[in-house]
Amino acid sequence: QVQVVESGGGLVQPGGSLRLSCAASGSIVSINSMHWYSQAPGKERELVAEITTGGSTGYRASVKGRFTISRDIAKNTVFLQMNSLKPEDTAVYYCSARTVERAYWGQGTQVTVSS
């Protein structure tokens, strides 16, 4: 079993920055990759960024150059640094840890970009 807990969401003005954190616990050694998803009101959940155990990263096209996924292996934590935020980035952001068997999800953290 793996548990993930997100934090760091909030209200920010357009052009501002936020850093989300995702702390993993439990069977850490079974995790193959970590992912950030976003779900805007009335829309499906979509992948934002991902990082593998080898350190490879990937991003949704709309966030490339603005968002950066990183990790602190010692703290079993993954971060999503979000810069130059836009109103369309408003969503609930979810962290997911994937093992061979399944994906584990956090409860999500709200990010609202508004003036």
PDB file of C-alpha atoms in Angstrom:
ATOM      1  CA  GLN A   1       0.000   0.000   0.000  1.00  0.00           C
ATOM      2  CA  VAL A   2       1.065   3.542  -0.787  1.00  0.00           C
ATOM      3  CA  GLN A   3      -0.363   6.751   0.613  1.00  0.00           C
ATOM      4  CA  VAL A   4       0.051  10.168  -1.000  1.00  0.00           C
ATOM      5  CA  VAL A   5      -0.865  13.538   0.473  1.00  0.00           C
ATOM      6  CA  GLU A   6      -0.859  16.785  -1.497  1.00  0.00           C
ATOM      7  CA  SER A   7      -0.369  20.278  -0.111  1.00  0.00           C
ATOM      8  CA  GLY A   8       0.432  23.781  -1.266  1.00  0.00           C
ATOM      9  CA  GLY A   9      -2.650  24.841  -3.187  1.00  0.00           C
ATOM     10  CA  GLY A  10      -4.324  28.195  -2.801  1.00  0.00           C
ATOM     11  CA  LEU A  11      -5.421  31.409  -4.459  1.00  0.00           C
ATOM     12  CA  VAL A  12      -2.923  33.254  -6.622  1.00  0.00           C
ATOM     13  CA  GLN A  13      -3.135  36.113  -9.086  1.00  0.00           C
ATOM     14  CA  PRO A  14      -2.451  35.579 -12.783  1.00  0.00           C
ATOM     15  CA  GLY A  15       1.287  35.562 -13.396  1.00  0.00           C
ATOM     16  CA  GLY A  16       1.978  34.314  -9.892  1.00  0.00           C
ATOM     17  CA  SER A  17       3.588  31.122  -8.646  1.00  0.00           C
ATOM     18  CA  LEU A  18       2.728  28.205  -6.382  1.00  0.00           C
ATOM     19  CA  ARG A  19       4.607  25.082  -5.354  1.00  0.00           C
ATOM     20  CA  LEU A  20       2.644  21.927  -4.724  1.00  0.00           C
ATOM     21  CA  SER A  21       4.040  19.089  -2.649  1.00  0.00           C
ATOM     22  CA  CYS A  22       3.164  15.399  -2.657  1.00  0.00           C
ATOM     23  CA  ALA A  23       4.422  13.272   0.212  1.00  0.00           C
ATOM     24  CA  ALA A  24       4.412   9.511  -0.310  1.00  0.00           C
ATOM     25  CA  SER A  25       4.498   6.907   2.435  1.00  0.00           C
ATOM     26  CA  GLY A  26       4.016   3.186   2.849  1.00  0.00           C
ATOM     27  CA  SER A  27       5.537   0.811   0.301  1.00  0.00           C
ATOM     28  CA  ILE A  28       7.793   3.442  -1.284  1.00  0.00           C
ATOM     29  CA  VAL A  29      10.092   0.921  -2.975  1.00  0.00           C
ATOM     30  CA  SER A  30       7.197  -0.302  -5.131  1.00  0.00           C
ATOM     31  CA  ILE A  31       6.627   3.107  -6.760  1.00  0.00           C
ATOM     32  CA  ASN A  32       7.668   3.303 -10.423  1.00  0.00           C
ATOM     33  CA  SER A  33       6.589   6.859 -11.162  1.00  0.00           C
ATOM     34  CA  MET A  34       4.836   9.872  -9.687  1.00  0.00           C
ATOM     35  CA  HIS A  35       2.334  12.048 -11.495  1.00  0.00           C
ATOM     36  CA  TRP A  36       0.442  15.309 -11.146  1.00  0.00           C
ATOM     37  CA  TYR A  37      -3.020  15.580 -12.659  1.00  0.00           C
ATOM     38  CA  SER A  38      -5.461  18.471 -12.794  1.00  0.00           C
ATOM     39  CA  GLN A  39      -9.234  18.455 -12.985  1.00  0.00           C
ATOM     40  CA  ALA A  40     -11.025  21.676 -13.821  1.00  0.00           C
ATOM     41  CA  PRO A  41     -14.745  22.082 -13.082  1.00  0.00           C
ATOM     42  CA  GLY A  42     -16.815  20.080 -15.536  1.00  0.00           C
ATOM     43  CA  LYS A  43     -13.766  18.536 -17.201  1.00  0.00           C
ATOM     44  CA  GLU A  44     -11.961  15.233 -17.047  1.00  0.00           C
ATOM     45  CA  ARG A  45      -8.826  14.686 -15.028  1.00  0.00           C
ATOM     46  CA  GLU A  46      -5.737  15.288 -17.184  1.00  0.00           C
ATOM     47  CA  LEU A  47      -2.060  14.568 -16.750  1.00  0.00           C
ATOM     48  CA  VAL A  48       0.040  17.654 -15.981  1.00  0.00           C
ATOM     49  CA  ALA A  49       3.504  16.258 -15.309  1.00  0.00           C
ATOM     50  CA  GLU A  50       5.248  13.039 -14.378  1.00  0.00           C
ATOM     51  CA  ILE A  51       8.583  11.820 -13.089  1.00  0.00           C
ATOM     52  CA  THR A  52       9.981   8.294 -13.109  1.00  0.00           C
ATOM     53  CA  THR A  53      12.228   6.646 -10.557  1.00  0.00           C
ATOM     54  CA  GLY A  54      15.044   7.208 -13.040  1.00  0.00           C
ATOM     55  CA  GLY A  55      14.362  10.929 -13.025  1.00  0.00           C
ATOM     56  CA  SER A  56      12.833  11.247 -16.484  1.00  0.00           C
ATOM     57  CA  THR A  57      10.130  13.893 -16.697  1.00  0.00           C
ATOM     58  CA  GLY A  58       7.229  14.676 -18.977  1.00  0.00           C
ATOM     59  CA  TYR A  59       4.762  17.564 -19.248  1.00  0.00           C
ATOM     60  CA  ARG A  60       1.459  18.485 -20.796  1.00  0.00           C
ATOM     61  CA  ALA A  61       2.081  20.810 -23.734  1.00  0.00           C
ATOM     62  CA  SER A  62       0.190  23.717 -22.170  1.00  0.00           C
ATOM     63  CA  VAL A  63       2.450  23.809 -19.083  1.00  0.00           C
ATOM     64  CA  LYS A  64       5.855  23.254 -20.682  1.00  0.00           C
ATOM     65  CA  GLY A  65       8.231  26.049 -19.753  1.00  0.00           C
ATOM     66  CA  ARG A  66       5.982  27.160 -16.861  1.00  0.00           C
ATOM     67  CA  PHE A  67       5.730  24.107 -14.596  1.00  0.00           C
ATOM     68  CA  THR A  68       8.551  21.979 -13.251  1.00  0.00           C
ATOM     69  CA  ILE A  69       8.245  18.616 -11.543  1.00  0.00           C
ATOM     70  CA  SER A  70      11.023  17.591  -9.166  1.00  0.00           C
ATOM     71  CA  ARG A  71      11.601  15.314  -6.205  1.00  0.00           C
ATOM     72  CA  ASP A  72      13.365  14.991  -2.887  1.00  0.00           C
ATOM     73  CA  ILE A  73      14.176  11.298  -2.682  1.00  0.00           C
ATOM     74  CA  ALA A  74      15.248  11.481   0.966  1.00  0.00           C
ATOM     75  CA  LYS A  75      11.864  12.919   1.928  1.00  0.00           C
ATOM     76  CA  ASN A  76       9.811  10.768  -0.475  1.00  0.00           C
ATOM     77  CA  THR A  77       8.295  13.976  -1.796  1.00  0.00           C
ATOM     78  CA  VAL A  78       7.525  15.215  -5.287  1.00  0.00           C
ATOM     79  CA  PHE A  79       7.016  18.879  -6.088  1.00  0.00           C
ATOM     80  CA  LEU A  80       5.244  20.792  -8.822  1.00  0.00           C
ATOM     81  CA  GLN A  81       6.594  24.320  -9.216  1.00  0.00           C
ATOM     82  CA  MET A  82       4.033  26.347 -11.117  1.00  0.00           C
ATOM     83  CA  ASN A  83       5.103  29.711 -12.532  1.00  0.00           C
ATOM     84  CA  SER A  84       3.359  32.238 -14.765  1.00  0.00           C
ATOM     85  CA  LEU A  85       0.015  30.871 -13.686  1.00  0.00           C
ATOM     86  CA  LYS A  86      -3.032  31.541 -15.837  1.00  0.00           C
ATOM     87  CA  PRO A  87      -6.745  31.516 -14.988  1.00  0.00           C
ATOM     88  CA  GLU A  88      -7.083  28.362 -17.092  1.00  0.00           C
ATOM     89  CA  ASP A  89      -4.730  26.579 -14.683  1.00  0.00           C
ATOM     90  CA  THR A  90      -7.493  26.738 -12.070  1.00  0.00           C
ATOM     91  CA  ALA A  91      -8.285  23.179 -11.030  1.00  0.00           C
ATOM     92  CA  VAL A  92      -7.978  20.598  -8.325  1.00  0.00           C
ATOM     93  CA  TYR A  93      -4.505  19.105  -8.572  1.00  0.00           C
ATOM     94  CA  TYR A  94      -4.038  15.445  -7.700  1.00  0.00           C
ATOM     95  CA  CYS A  95      -0.886  13.496  -7.032  1.00  0.00           C
ATOM     96  CA  SER A  96      -0.681   9.870  -8.104  1.00  0.00           C
ATOM     97  CA  ALA A  97       1.878   7.185  -7.306  1.00  0.00           C
ATOM     98  CA  ARG A  98       2.043   4.228  -9.684  1.00  0.00           C
ATOM     99  CA  THR A  99       3.241   0.749  -8.947  1.00  0.00           C
ATOM    100  CA  VAL A 100       3.127  -2.309 -11.184  1.00  0.00           C
ATOM    101  CA  GLU A 101      -0.252  -3.221  -9.716  1.00  0.00           C
ATOM    102  CA  ARG A 102      -2.136   0.078  -9.538  1.00  0.00           C
ATOM    103  CA  ALA A 103      -2.223   3.846  -9.093  1.00  0.00           C
ATOM    104  CA  TYR A 104      -2.658   5.461  -5.697  1.00  0.00           C
ATOM    105  CA  TRP A 105      -4.303   8.880  -5.466  1.00  0.00           C
ATOM    106  CA  GLY A 106      -4.309  11.723  -2.994  1.00  0.00           C
ATOM    107  CA  GLN A 107      -7.321  13.814  -2.050  1.00  0.00           C
ATOM    108  CA  GLY A 108      -6.283  16.740  -4.211  1.00  0.00           C
ATOM    109  CA  THR A 109      -5.453  20.370  -3.539  1.00  0.00           C
ATOM    110  CA  GLN A 110      -7.320  23.335  -5.017  1.00  0.00           C
ATOM    111  CA  VAL A 111      -5.442  25.866  -7.131  1.00  0.00           C
ATOM    112  CA  THR A 112      -7.335  29.008  -8.070  1.00  0.00           C
ATOM    113  CA  VAL A 113      -5.803  31.608 -10.369  1.00  0.00           C
ATOM    114  CA  SER A 114      -7.817  34.804 -10.251  1.00  0.00           C
ATOM    115  CA  SER A 115      -7.420  38.536  -9.833  1.00  0.00           C
TER     116      SER A 115
END
